[in-house]
Coordinates of C-alpha atoms in Angstrom, one line a residue:
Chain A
X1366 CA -12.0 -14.4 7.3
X1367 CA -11.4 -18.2 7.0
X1368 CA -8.3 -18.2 5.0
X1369 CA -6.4 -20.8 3.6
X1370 CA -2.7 -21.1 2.8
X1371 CA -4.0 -21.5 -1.0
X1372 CA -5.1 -18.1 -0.4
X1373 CA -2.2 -16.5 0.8
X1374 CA 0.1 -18.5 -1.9
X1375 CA -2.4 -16.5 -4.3
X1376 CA -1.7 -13.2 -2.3
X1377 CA 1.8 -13.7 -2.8
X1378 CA 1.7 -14.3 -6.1
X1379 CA -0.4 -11.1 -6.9
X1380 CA 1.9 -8.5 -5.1
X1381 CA 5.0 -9.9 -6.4
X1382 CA 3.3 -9.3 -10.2
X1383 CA 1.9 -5.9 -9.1
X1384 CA 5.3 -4.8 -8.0
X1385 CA 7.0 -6.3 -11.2
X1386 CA 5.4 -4.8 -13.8
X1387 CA 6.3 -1.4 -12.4
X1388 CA 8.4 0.0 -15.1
X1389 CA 11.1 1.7 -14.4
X1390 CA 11.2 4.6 -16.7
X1391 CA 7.5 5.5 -17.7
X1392 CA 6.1 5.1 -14.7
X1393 CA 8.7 5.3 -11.4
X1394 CA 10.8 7.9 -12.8
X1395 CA 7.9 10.1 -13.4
X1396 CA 6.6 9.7 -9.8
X1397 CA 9.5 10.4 -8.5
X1398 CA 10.4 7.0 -7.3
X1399 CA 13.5 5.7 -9.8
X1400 CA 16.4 3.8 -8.8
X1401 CA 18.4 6.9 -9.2
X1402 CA 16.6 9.3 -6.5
X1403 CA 16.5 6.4 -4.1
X1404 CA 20.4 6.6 -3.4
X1405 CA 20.2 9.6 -1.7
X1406 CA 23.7 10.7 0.4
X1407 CA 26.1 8.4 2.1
X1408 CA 25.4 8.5 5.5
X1409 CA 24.4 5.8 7.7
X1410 CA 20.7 6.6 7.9
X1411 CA 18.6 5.8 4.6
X1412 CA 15.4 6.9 5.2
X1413 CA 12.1 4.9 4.1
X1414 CA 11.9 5.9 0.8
X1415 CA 15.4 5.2 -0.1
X1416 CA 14.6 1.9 1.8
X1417 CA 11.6 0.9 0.2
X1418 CA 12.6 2.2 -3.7
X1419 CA 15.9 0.0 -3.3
X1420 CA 13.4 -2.8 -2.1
X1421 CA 10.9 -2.5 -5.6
X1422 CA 14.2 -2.5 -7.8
X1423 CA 15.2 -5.2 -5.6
X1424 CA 12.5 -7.7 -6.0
X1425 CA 11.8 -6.4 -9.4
X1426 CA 15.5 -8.2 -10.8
X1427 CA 15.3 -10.6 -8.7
X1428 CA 11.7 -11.9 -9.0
X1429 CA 11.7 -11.4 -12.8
X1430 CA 12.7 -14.9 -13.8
X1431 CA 11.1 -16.9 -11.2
X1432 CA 7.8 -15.3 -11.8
X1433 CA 7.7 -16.4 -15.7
X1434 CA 7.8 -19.9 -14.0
X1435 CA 5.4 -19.4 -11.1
X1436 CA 3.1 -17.5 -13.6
X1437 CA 3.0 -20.6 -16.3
X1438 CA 2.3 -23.1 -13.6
X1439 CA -0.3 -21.0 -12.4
X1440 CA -1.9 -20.8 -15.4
X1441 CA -1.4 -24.3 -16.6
X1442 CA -3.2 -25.2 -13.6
X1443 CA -5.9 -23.0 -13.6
X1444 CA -6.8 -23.9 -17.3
X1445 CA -6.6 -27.7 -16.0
X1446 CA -8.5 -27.2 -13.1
X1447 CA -10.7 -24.3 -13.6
Chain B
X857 CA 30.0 -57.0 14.6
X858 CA 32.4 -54.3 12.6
X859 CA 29.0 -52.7 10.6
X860 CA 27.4 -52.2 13.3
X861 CA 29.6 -49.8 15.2
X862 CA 29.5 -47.4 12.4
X863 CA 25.9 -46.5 12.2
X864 CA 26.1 -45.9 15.9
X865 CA 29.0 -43.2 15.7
X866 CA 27.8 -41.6 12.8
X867 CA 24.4 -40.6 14.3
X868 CA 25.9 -39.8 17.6
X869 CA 27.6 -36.8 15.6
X870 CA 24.6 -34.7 14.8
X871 CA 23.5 -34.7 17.8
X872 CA 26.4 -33.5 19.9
X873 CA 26.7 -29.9 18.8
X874 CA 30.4 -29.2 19.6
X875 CA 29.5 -25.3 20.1
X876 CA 26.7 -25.8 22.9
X877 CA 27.9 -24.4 26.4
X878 CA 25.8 -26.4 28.1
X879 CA 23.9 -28.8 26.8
X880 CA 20.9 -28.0 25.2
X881 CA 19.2 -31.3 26.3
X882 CA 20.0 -33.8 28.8
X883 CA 21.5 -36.9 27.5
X884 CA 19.2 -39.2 28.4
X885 CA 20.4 -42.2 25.8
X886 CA 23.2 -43.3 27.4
X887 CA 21.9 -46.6 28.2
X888 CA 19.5 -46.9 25.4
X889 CA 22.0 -46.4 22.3
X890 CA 24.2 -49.1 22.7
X891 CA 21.8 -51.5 22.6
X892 CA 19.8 -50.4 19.5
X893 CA 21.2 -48.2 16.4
X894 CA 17.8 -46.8 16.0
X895 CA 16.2 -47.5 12.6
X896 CA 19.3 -46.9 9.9
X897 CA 21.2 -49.6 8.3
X898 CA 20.2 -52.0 11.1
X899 CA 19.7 -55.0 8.6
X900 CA 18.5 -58.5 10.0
X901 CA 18.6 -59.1 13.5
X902 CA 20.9 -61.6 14.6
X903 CA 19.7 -65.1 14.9
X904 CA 18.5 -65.1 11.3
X905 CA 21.1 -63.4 9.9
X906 CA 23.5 -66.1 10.9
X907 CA 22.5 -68.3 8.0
X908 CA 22.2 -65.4 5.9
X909 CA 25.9 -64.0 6.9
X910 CA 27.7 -67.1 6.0
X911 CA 26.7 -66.4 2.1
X912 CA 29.7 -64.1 1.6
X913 CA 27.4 -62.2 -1.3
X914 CA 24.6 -61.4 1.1
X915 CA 27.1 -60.1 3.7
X916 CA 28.3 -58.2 1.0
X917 CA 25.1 -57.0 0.2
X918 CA 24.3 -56.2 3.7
X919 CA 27.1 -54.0 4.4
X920 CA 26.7 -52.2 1.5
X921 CA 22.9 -51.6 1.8
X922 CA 24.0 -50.4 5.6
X923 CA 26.4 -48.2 4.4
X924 CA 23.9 -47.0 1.5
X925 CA 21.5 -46.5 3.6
X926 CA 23.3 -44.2 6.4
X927 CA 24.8 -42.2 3.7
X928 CA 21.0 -41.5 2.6
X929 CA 20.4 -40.2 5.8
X930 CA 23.3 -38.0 6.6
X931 CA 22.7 -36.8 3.3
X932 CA 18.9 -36.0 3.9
X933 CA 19.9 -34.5 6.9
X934 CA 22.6 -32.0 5.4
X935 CA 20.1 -30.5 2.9
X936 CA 16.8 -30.2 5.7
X937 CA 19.7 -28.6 7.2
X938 CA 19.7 -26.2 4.7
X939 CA 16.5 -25.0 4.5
X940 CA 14.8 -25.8 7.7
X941 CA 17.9 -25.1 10.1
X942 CA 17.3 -28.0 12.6
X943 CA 20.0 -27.5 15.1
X944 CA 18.5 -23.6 15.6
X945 CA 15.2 -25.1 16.0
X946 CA 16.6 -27.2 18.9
X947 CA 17.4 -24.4 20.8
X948 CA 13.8 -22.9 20.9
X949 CA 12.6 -26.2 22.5
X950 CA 15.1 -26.2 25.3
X951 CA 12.6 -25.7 28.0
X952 CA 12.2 -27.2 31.4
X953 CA 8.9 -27.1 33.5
X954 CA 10.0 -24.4 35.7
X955 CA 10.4 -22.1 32.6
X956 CA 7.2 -23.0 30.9
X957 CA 5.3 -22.2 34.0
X958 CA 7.3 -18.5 35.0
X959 CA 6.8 -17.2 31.4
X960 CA 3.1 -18.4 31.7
X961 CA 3.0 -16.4 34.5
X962 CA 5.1 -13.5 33.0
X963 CA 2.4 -13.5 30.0
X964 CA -0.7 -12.9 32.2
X965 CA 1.4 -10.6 34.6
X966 CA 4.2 -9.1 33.5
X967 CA 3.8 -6.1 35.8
X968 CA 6.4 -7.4 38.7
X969 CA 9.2 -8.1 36.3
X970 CA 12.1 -6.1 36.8
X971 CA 15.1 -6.8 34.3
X972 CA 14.1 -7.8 30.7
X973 CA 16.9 -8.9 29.1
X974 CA 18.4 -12.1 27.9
X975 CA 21.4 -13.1 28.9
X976 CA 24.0 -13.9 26.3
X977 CA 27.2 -16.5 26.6
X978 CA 29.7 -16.1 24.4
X979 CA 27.9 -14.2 21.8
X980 CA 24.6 -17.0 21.8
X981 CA 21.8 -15.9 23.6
X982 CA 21.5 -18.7 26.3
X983 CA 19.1 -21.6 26.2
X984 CA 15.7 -20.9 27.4
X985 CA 15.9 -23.2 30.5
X986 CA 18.3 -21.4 31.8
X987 CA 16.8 -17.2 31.0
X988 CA 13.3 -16.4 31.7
X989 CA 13.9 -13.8 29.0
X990 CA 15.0 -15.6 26.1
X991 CA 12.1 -16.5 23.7
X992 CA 11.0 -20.2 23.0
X993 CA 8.8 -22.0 20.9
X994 CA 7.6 -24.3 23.0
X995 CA 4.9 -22.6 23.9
X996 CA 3.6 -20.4 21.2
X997 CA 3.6 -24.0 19.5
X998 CA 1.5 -25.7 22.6
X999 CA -0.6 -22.2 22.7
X1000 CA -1.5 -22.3 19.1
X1001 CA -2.8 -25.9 19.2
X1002 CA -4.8 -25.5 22.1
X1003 CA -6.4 -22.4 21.0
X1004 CA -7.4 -24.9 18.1
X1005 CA -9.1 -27.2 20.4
X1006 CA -11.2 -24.7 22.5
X1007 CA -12.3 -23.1 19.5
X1008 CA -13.2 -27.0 18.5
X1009 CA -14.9 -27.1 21.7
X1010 CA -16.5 -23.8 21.6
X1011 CA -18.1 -24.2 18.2
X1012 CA -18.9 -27.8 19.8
X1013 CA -21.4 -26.1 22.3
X1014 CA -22.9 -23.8 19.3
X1015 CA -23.7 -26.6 17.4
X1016 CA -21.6 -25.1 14.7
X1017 CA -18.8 -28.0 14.8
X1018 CA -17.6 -30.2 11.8
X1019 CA -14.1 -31.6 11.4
X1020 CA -13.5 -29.6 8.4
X1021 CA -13.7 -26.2 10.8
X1022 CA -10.5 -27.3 12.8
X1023 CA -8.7 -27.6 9.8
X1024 CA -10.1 -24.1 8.9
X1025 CA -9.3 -22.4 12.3
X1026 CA -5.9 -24.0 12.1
X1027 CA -5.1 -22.7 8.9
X1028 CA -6.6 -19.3 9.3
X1029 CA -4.8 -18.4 12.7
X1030 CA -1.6 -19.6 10.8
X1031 CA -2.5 -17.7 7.8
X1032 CA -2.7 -14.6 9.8
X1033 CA 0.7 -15.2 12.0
X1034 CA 2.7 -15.4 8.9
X1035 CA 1.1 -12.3 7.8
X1036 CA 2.0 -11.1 11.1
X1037 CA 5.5 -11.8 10.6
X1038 CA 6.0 -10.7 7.3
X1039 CA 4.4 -7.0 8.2
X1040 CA 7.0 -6.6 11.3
X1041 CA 10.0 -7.7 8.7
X1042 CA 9.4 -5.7 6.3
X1043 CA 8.6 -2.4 9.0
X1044 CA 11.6 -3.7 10.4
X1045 CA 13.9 -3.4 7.1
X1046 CA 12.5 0.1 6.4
X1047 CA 13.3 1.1 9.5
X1048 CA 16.6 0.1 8.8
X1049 CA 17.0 -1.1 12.7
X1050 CA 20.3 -3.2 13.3
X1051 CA 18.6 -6.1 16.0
X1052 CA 19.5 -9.5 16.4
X1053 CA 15.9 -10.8 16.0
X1054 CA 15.9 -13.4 13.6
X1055 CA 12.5 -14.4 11.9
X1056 CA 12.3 -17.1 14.4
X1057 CA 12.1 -15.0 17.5
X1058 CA 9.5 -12.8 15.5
X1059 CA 7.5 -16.0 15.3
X1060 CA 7.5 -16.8 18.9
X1061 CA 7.1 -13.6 20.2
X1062 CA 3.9 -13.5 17.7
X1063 CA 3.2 -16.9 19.0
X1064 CA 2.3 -15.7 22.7
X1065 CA -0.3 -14.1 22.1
X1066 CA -2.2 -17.8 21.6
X1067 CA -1.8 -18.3 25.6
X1068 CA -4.1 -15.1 25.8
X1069 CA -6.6 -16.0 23.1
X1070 CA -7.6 -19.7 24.6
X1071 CA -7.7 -18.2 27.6
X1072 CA -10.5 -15.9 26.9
X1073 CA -12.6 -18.0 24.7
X1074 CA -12.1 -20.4 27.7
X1075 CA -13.6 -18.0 30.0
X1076 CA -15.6 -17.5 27.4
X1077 CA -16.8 -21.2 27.5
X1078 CA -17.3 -21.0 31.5
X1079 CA -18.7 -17.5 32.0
X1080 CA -20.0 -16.0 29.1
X1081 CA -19.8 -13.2 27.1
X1082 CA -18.5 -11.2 30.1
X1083 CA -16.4 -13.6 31.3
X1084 CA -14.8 -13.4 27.6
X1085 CA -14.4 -9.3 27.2
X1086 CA -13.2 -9.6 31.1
X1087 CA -10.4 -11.9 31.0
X1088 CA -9.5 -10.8 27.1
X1089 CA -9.0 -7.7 28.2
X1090 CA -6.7 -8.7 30.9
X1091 CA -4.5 -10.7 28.5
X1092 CA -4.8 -8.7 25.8
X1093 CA -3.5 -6.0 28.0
X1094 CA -0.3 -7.6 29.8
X1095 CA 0.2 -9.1 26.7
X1096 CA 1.1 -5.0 25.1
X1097 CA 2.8 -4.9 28.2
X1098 CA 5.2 -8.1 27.9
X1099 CA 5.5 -6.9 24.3
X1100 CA 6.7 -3.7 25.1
X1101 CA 9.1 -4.0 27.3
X1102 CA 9.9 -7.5 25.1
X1103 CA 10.5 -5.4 22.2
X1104 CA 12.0 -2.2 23.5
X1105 CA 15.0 -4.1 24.4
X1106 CA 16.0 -5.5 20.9
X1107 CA 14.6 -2.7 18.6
X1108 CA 15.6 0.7 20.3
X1109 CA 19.4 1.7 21.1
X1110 CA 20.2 0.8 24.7
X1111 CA 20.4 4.1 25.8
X1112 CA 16.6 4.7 25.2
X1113 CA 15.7 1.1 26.3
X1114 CA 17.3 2.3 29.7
X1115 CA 14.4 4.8 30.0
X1116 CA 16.7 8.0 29.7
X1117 CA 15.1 10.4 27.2
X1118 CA 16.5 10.3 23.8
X1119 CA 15.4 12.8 21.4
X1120 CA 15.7 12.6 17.7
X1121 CA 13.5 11.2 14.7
X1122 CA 15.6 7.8 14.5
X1123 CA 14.9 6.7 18.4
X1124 CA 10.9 8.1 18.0
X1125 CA 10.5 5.6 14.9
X1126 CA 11.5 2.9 16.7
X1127 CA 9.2 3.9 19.5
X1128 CA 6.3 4.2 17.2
X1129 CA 7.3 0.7 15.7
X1130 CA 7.2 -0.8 18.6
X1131 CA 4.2 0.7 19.9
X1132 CA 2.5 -0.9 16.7
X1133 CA 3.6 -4.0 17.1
X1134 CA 2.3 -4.5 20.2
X1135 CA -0.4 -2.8 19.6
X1136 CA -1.2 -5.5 16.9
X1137 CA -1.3 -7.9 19.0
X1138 CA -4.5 -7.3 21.1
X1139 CA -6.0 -6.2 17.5
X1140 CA -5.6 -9.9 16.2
X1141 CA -6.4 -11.3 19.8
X1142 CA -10.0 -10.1 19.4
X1143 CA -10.4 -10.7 15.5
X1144 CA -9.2 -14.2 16.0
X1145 CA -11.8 -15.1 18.9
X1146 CA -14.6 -12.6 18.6
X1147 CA -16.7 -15.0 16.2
X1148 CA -16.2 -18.2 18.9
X1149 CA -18.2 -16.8 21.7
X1150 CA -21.8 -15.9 21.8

């Protein structure tokens, strides 16, 4: 209950991994949710699923190089300072 | 003195946004700023600068360290700019005593309200001094710190107080607002709803519920447990009410916001959305206080 920003720095950190190391073709494709069934028609009204699928493949290019960094400082510190 | 003019008309600019109808603040420096160019560049004063100006190096020195030192500033200025955006922020501070004290009102009894929206000017909503509507964070801001100080003061009378607890309260209740804020962002983006609400006005109208909380744990404080469910349950209801209607303004299309019936899955999303929202809001009004009172 008493929650610290440390704690939700750390929450953060742990969805962003979790939703990077979804791989696109063993895993997504075979659920269903690849980047090629999100785009479903034209029309002005996405849907959720298209919505959230283009939002994983979204943060997954986008996060993928700032996360190395994030994840080496995290664990620099946390083999300094236990 | 030639160097001193310029510090003054340089941070006169910021401040007078050319794009303000009306306003924003009242200028209330016009006597003070001609007598001191606040803090910047400002070198020594006078009297013992005179035997310091007649060294043509130091003078030199002096206007260049003014000039230096200004140019820091704007500098500074333009990249906070960037990431905090300043002037925005001005706006959601534009309040005036009469305001502050209707929307307190409005918050505990938004029943007798009749027309919810906020007036626009030229494509800006207007300030909040001047539309009882228009979101602010003046108060969420004053509500946030005082329900840090009666929950202070109601751990004081349980004997449960340390300094260290404030700190905790503070950073919990913030913890859970930001959470708060990034669950109705991303509901809103998968909802795919075109609004106008920037993250800003999610903040404040998250920030409301505060008046409600200290209010209960003050009753609380004065009357007990009952006293507490009581008057949280009044608050916590008017403030689903103030959400609602809030809300159902900026998320749904006007036509259902006008009460007329629209069918279809698109409009009955946005209805659900906005019922959750609000709905939220009592849910983190009792989770945040429940532990205060005994």
């Amino acid at each position: 209950m008493a929650f610290t920003l440390y704690a939700l720095i750390q929450t953060a950190i742990l969805f962003t991994n979790a939703i990077a190391v979804l791989h696109e073709e063993r895993f997504l494709s075979k659920i269903g949710w690849g980047a090629e069934q999100g785009i479903g028609g034209f029309g002005d009204e996405p849907g959720i699923k298209a919505q959230l699928l283009n939002l994983i493949r979204s943060v997954r290019t986008v996060m993928r190089v700032p996360l190395i960094a994030v994840n080496s400082v995290c664990i620099v510190l946390l083999l300094l300072f236990g | 003195m030639e160097f001193r003019q310029q510090p003054e008309v340089r941070m006169r600019g910021p401040l007078m946004d050319p794009r303000d109808p009306g306003l924003l603040f009242e200028d209330t420096s016009a006597g003070g700023n001609r007598h001191k160019p606040s803090g910047v560049g400002k070198g020594p004063d006078v009297c013992p600068g005179q035997a310091l100006l007649s060294d043509p190096m130091s003078n030199l020195a002096l206007v260049y360290g003014s000039s230096l030192a200004s140019h820091g500033k704007e500098m500074m200025d333009k990249n906070l700019d960037r990431f905090i955006p300043i002037s925005k922020l001005k706006y959601y501070f534009a309040v005036d005593t009469v305001y502050v004290s209707k929307k307190l009102g409005l918050l505990v009894f938004p029943y007798m309200h009749d027309n919810w929206e906020v007036n626009y000017q030229q494509d800006t909503p207007v300030a909040p001094r001047f539309d009882i509507n228009a979101p602010d964070l003046y108060i969420p801001v004053m509500g946030f710190i005082t329900y840090i100080l009666v929950a202070g003061l109601a751990l004081g009378t349980q004997n449960r107080f340390s300094p260290e607890i404030l700190g905790i309260q503070a950073s919990s209740a913030l913890v859970w607002l930001i959470i708060e804020v990034l669950a109705v962002l991303l509901s809103l983006y998968l909802v795919a709803v075109n609004t106008d609400l920037t993250t800003i006005d999610l903040v404040a109208f998250s920030g409301y519920k505060y008046v409600g909380m200290f209010l209960g744990v003050l009753a609380g404080l004065l009357f007990g447990r009952t006293g507490y469910y009581l008057s949280l349950l009044w608050c916590c209801v008017s403030i689903f009410v103030f959400t609602i209607r809030t809300m159902r303004l900026k998320i749904l299309s006007e036509a259902a916001a006008e009460g007329r019936l629209v069918r279809g899955a698109k409009n009955q999303l946005r209805m659900y959305l906005t019922m959750a929202i609000a709905a939220a809001q009592p849910v983190f009004m009792y989770w945040l206080t429940f532990h205060l009172v005994r």
